[in-house]
Coordinates of C-alpha atoms and ligand atoms in Angstrom, one line a residue:
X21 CA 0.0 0.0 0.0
X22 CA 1.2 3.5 -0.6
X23 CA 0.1 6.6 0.5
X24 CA 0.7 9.8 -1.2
X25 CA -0.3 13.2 0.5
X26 CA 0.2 16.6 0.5
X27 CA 3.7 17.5 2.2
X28 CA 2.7 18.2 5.9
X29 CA 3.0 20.8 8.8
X30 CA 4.4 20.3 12.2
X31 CA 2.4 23.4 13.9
X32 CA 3.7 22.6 17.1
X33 CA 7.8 21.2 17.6
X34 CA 10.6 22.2 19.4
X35 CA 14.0 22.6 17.4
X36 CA 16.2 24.2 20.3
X37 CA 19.2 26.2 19.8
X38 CA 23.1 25.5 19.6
X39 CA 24.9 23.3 16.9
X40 CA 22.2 20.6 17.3
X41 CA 19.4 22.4 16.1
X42 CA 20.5 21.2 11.6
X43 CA 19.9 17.8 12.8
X44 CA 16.6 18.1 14.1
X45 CA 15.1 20.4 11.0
X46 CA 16.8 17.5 8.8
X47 CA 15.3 15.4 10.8
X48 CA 11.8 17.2 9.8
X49 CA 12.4 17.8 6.0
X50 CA 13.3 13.8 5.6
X51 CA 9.8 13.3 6.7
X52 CA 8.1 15.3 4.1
X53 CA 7.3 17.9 6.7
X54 CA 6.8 21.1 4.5
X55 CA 6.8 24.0 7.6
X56 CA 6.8 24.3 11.0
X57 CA 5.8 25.8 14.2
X58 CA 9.0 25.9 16.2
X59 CA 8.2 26.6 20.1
X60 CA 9.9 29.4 21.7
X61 CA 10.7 27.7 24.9
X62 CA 14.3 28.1 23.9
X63 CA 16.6 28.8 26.5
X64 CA 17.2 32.0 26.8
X65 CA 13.7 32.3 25.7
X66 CA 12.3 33.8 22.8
X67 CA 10.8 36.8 24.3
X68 CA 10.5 39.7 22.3
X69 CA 9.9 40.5 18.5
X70 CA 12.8 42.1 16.9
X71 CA 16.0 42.5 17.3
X72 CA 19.4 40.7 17.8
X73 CA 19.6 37.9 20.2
X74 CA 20.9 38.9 23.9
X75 CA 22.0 37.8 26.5
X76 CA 18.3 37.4 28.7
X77 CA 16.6 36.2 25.2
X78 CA 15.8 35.4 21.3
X79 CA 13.9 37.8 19.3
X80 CA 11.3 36.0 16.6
X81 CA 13.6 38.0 14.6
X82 CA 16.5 36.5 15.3
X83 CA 15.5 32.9 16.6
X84 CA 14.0 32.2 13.0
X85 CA 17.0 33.8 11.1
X86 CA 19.2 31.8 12.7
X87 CA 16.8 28.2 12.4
X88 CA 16.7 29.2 8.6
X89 CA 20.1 29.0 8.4
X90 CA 20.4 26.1 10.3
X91 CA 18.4 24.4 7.3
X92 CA 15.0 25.7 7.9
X93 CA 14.8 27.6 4.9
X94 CA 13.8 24.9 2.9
X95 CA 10.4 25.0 4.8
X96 CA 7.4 26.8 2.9
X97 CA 5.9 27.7 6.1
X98 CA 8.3 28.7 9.7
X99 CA 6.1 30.4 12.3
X100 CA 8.1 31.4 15.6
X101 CA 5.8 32.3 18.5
X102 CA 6.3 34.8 21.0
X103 CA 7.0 33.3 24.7
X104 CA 4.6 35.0 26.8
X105 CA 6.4 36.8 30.2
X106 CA 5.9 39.5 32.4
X107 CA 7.9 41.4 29.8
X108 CA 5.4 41.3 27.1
X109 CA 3.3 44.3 26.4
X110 CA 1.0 45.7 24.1
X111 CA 3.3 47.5 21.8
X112 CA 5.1 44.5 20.8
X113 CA 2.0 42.6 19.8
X114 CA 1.1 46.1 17.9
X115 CA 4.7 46.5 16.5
X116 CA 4.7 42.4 15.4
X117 CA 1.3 42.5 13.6
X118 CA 2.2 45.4 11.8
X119 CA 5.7 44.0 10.9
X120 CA 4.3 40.8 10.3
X121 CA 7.3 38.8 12.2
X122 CA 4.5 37.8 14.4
X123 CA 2.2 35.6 14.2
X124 CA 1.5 33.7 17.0
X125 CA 2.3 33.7 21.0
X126 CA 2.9 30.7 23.6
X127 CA 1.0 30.3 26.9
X128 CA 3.6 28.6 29.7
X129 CA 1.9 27.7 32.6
X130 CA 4.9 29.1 34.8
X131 CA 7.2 26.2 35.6
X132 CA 4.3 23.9 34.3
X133 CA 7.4 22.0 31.9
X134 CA 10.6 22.4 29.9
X135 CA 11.7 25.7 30.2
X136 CA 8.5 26.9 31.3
X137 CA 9.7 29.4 34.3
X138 CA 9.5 32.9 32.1
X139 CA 5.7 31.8 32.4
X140 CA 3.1 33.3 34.1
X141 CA -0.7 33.1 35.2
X142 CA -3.2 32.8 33.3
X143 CA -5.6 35.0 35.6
X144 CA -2.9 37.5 35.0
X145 CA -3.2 37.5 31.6
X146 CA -7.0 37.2 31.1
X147 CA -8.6 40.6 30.5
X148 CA -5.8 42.7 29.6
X149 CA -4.3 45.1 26.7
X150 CA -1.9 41.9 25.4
X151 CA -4.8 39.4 24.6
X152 CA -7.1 42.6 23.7
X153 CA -3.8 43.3 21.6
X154 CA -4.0 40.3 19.9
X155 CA -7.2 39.7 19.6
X156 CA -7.5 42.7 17.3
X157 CA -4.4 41.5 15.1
X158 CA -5.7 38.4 14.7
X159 CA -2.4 36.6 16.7
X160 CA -3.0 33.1 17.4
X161 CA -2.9 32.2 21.1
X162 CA -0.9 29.0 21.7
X163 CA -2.0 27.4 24.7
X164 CA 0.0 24.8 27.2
X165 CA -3.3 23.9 29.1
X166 CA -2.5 22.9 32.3
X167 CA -3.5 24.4 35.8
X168 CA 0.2 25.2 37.8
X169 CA 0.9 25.2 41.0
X170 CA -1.0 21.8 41.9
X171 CA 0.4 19.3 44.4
X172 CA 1.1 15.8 43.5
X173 CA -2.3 14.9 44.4
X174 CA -4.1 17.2 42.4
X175 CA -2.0 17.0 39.7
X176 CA -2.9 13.9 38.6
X177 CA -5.4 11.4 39.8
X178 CA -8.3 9.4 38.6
X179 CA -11.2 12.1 39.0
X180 CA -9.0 15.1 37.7
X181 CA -5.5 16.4 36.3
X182 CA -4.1 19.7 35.7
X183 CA -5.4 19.3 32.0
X184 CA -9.2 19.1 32.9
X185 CA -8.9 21.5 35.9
X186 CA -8.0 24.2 33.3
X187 CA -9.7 23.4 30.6
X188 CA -13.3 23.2 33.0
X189 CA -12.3 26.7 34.9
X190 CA -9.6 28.9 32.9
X191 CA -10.6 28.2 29.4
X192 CA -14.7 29.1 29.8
X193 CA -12.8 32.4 31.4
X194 CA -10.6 33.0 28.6
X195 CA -13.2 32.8 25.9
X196 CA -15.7 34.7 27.7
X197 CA -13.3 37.6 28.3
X198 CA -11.7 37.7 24.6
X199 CA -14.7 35.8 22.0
X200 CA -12.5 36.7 19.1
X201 CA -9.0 35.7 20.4
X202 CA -8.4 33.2 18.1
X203 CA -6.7 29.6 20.3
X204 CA -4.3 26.4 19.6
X205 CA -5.1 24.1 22.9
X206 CA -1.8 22.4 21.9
X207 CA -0.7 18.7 22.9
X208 CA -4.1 17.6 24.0
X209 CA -4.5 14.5 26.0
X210 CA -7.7 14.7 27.7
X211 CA -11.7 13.9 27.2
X212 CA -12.2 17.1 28.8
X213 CA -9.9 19.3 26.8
X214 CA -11.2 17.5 23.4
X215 CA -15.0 18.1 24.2
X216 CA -14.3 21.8 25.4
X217 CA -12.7 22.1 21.6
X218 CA -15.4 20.1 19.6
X219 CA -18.0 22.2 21.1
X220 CA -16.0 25.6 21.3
X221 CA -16.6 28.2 18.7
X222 CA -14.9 28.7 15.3
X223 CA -11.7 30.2 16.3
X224 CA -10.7 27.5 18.7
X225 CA -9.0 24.1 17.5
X226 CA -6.4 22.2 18.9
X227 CA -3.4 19.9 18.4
X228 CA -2.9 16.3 18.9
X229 CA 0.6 14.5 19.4
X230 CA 0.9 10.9 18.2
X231 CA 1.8 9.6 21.0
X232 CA -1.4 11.1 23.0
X233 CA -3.2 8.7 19.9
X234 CA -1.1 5.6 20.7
X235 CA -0.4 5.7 24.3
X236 CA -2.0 5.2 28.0
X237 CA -0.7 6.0 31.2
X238 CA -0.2 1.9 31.9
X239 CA 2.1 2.1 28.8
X240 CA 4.2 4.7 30.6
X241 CA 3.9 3.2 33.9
X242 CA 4.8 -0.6 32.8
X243 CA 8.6 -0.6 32.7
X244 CA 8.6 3.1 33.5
X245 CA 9.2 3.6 29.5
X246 CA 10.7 7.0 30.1
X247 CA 11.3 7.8 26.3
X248 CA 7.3 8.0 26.6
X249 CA 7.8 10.8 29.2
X250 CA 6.3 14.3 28.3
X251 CA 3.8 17.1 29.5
X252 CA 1.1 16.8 29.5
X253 CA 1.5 13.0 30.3
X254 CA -0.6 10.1 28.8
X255 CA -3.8 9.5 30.0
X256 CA -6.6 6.5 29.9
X257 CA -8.2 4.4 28.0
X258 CA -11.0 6.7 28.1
X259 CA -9.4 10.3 27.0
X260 CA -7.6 8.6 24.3
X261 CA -10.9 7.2 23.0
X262 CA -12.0 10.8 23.1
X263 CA -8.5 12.0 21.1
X264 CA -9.2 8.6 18.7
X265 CA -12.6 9.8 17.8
X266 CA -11.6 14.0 17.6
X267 CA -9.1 13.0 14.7
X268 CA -11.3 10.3 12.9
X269 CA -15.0 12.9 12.5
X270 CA -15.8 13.0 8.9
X271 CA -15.1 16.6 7.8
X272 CA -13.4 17.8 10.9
X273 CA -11.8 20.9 11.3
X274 CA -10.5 22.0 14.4
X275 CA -8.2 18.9 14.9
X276 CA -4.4 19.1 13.3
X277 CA -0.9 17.6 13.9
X278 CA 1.1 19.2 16.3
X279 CA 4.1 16.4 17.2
X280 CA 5.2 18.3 20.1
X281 CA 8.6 16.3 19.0
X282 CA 10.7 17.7 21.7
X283 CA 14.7 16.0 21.6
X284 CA 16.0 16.0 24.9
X285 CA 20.2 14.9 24.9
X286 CA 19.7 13.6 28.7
X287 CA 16.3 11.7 28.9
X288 CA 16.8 10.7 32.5
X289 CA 18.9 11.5 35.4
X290 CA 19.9 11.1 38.9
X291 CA 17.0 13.5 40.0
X292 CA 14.2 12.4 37.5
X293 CA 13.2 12.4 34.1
X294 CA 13.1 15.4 30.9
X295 CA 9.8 16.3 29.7
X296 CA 9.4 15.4 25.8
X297 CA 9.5 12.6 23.3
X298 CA 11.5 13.2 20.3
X299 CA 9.8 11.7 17.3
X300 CA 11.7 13.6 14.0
X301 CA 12.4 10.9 12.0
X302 CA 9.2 9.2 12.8
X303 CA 5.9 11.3 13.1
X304 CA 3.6 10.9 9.9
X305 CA 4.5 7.0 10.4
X306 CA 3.6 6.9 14.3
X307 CA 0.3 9.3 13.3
X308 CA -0.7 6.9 10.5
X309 CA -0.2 4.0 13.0
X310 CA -2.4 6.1 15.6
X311 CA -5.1 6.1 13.0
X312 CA -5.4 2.9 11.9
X313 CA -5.2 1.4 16.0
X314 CA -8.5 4.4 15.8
X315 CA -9.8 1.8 13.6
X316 CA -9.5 4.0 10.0
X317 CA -8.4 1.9 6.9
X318 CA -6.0 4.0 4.8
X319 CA -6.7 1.9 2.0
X320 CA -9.7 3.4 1.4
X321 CA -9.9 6.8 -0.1
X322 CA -12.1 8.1 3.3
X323 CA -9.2 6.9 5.3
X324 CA -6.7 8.7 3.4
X325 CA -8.9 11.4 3.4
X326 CA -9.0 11.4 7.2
X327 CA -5.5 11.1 7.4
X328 CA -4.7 14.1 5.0
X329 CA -7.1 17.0 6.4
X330 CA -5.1 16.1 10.2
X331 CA -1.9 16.1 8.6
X332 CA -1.6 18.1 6.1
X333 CA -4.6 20.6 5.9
X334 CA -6.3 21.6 8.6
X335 CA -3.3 23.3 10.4
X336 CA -3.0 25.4 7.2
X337 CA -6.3 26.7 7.0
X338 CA -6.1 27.2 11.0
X339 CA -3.2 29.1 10.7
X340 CA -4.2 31.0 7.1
X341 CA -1.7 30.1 4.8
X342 CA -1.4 27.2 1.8
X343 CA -1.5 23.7 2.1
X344 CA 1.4 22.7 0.3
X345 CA 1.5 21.4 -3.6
X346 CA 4.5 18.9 -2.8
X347 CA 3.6 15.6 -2.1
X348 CA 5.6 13.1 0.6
X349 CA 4.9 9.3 -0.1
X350 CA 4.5 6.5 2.8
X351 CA 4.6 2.7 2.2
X352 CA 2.8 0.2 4.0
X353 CA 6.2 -1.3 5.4
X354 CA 8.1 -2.5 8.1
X355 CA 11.0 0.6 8.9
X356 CA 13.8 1.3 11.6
X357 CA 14.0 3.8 13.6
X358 CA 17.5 4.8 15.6
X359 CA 19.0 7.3 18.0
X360 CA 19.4 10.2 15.8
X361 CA 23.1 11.2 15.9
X362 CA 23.7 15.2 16.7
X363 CA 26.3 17.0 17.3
X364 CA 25.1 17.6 21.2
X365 CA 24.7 13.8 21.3
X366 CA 22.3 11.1 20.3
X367 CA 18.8 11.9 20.6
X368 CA 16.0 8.5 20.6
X369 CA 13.6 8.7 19.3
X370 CA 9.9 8.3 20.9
X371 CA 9.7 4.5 20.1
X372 CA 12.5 3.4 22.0
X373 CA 11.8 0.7 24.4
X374 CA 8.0 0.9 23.5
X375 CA 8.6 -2.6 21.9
X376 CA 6.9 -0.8 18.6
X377 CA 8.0 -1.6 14.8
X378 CA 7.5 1.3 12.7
X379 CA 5.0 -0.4 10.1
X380 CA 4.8 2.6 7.5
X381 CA 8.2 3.6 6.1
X382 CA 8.5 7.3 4.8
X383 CA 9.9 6.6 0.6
X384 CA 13.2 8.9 0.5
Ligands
DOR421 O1 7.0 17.2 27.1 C1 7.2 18.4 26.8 N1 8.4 18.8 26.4 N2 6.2 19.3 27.0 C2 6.5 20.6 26.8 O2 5.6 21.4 27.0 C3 7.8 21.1 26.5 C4 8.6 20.1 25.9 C5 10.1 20.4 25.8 O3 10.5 21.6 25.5 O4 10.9 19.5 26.1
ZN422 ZN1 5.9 21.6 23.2

């Protein structure tokens, strides 16, 4: 079996910064990924529009010059979005939408991940001239959706997570207090978070990783697979149902791939684990795996078309720019997958030690 699609877009990765970062953008382009979204969470963060990099943080400016160069100008699409802090204010969303360097901003919940401690409330941000800001320029709001601050117990237990607790009491906030702010709810991994999208109004869709699709809690937990470590972690049976079924409605809209592919150097240490799987090399294979476990068959032309509009055209149309005319080919095959080899170090990815054979193969 072999699929042809339409080359497709990452809208939410993580491509870092230092001598490493040509490997993972090659790592992206071999897959027949055509742009990207690449997460400001950079460290020192990417914090203000324009500019030359300093010392305290990245400008989109300058953080996208310098991933271009490190290969990224081969994409057709590279949005960088602004990292949210106490430092952002209304004239630079003004000043960026009338540039046009930006595009979109991030929502950390503060210390809520990987380099997530330039974050800040989400009260503090609800109601006030940077959201009314962007909500007039038409900025997409990229949102990490998680409640900070919770103890281990409230973090994460059978009733409720951080996930649900803000997507029941922050997000009916948000969208009350800005109806036209136009929102990713990135990485979801919950029932909650995918009915609050499904229902939401037009401007609101979200992003799904492929290992959210493939993976449970128990598959984290049995053998502590730590590769499958990132934030928001796995959930049940149940949510991933939800995620299965968000991805698989006929003529859906709101739902689009965001990998989330995050390449951590050191996984694990003596003091616990790094949020983030890393799956460049490997992400239209895992999501095409997600979809047929969902129960699609992409031998059928409604299958494919399932596949495609996640893939490949929903994020575009989300986002307002072209889907892209270049097509990427998969075969129905058995492939490898290995560390891949940087010069920080190897990075493995996402599969490792999940016992998983890649069964789609990307044709080079
Ligand atoms: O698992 C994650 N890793 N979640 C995030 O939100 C950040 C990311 C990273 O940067 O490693
Ligand atoms: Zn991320």
């Amino acid at each position: 079996m072999l699929l042809t699609l339409p080359r497709w877009f990452d809208l939410h990765t993580h491509f870092r910064q230092g001598p490493a970062m040509a490997s993972y953008v090659q790592a992206h382009l071999d897959m027949g990924c055509a742009g990207a979204l690449a997460m400001p969470n950079t460290q020192p963060p990417v914090a203000r529009v324009s500019g030359a990099a300093e010392a305290d943080g990245w400008s989109i400016e300058s953080y996208a010059a310098e991933l271009r160069a490190a290969g990224g100008e081969a994409f057709e699409q590279l949005i960088v979005p602004l990292y949210l802090t106490r430092q952002t204010t209304e004239a630079m969303i003004h000043e960026g939408a009338t540039s046009g360097l930006l595009r979109a901003c991030k929502y950390y919940p503060p210390h809520g991940t990987t380099n997530a401690e330039h974050g800040l409330p989400m009260d503090d941000l609800i109601g006030g001239d940077v959201f009314r800001a962007m909500e007039e320029h038409r900025i997409v709001l990229c949102i990490h959706g998680e409640q900070h601050g919770l103890s281990g117990s409230d973090y994460l237990d059978a009733q409720q997570n951080a996930e649900t607790r803000f997507y029941r009491e922050r997000m009916p906030r948000l969208v009350a207090a800005h109806p036209n702010l136009r929102i990713v709810c990135e990485h979801i991994t919950t029932r909650v978070a995918a009915e609050f999208v499904a229902g939401a109004p037009e401007p609101i869709g979200a992003t799904i990783t492929p290992q959210h699709l493939l993976y449970t809690l128990g598959h984290l937990i049995q053998g502590l697979k730590y590769h499958l470590y990132c934030l928001p972690i796995v959930k049940f049976q149940d949510d991933r149902a939800a995620l299965r079924q968000a991805v698989t409605t006929l003529g859906q809209t709101k739902f689009f791939a965001g990998t989330d592919s995050a390449p951590h150097t050191t996984k694990a240490t003596a003091c616990g684990c790094a949020a983030g799987c890393f799956t460049g090399g490997c992400a239209p294979q895992l999501y095409a795996m997600a979809f047929e476990k969902a129960g699609v068959d992409l031998g059928t032309t409604d299958g494919q078309t399932l596949l495609e509009r996640f893939l490949c055209l929903n994020g575009p149309a989300f986002y307002d720019f072209p889907a892209s005319t270049r097509c990427f080919q998969m075969e129905k095959a058995r492939s490898q997958f290995a560390a891949l080899e940087t010069p920080a170090g190897p990075v493995p990815p996402l599969p490792t030690g999940m016992g998983l054979d890649l069964t789609w193969r990307i044709v080079p």
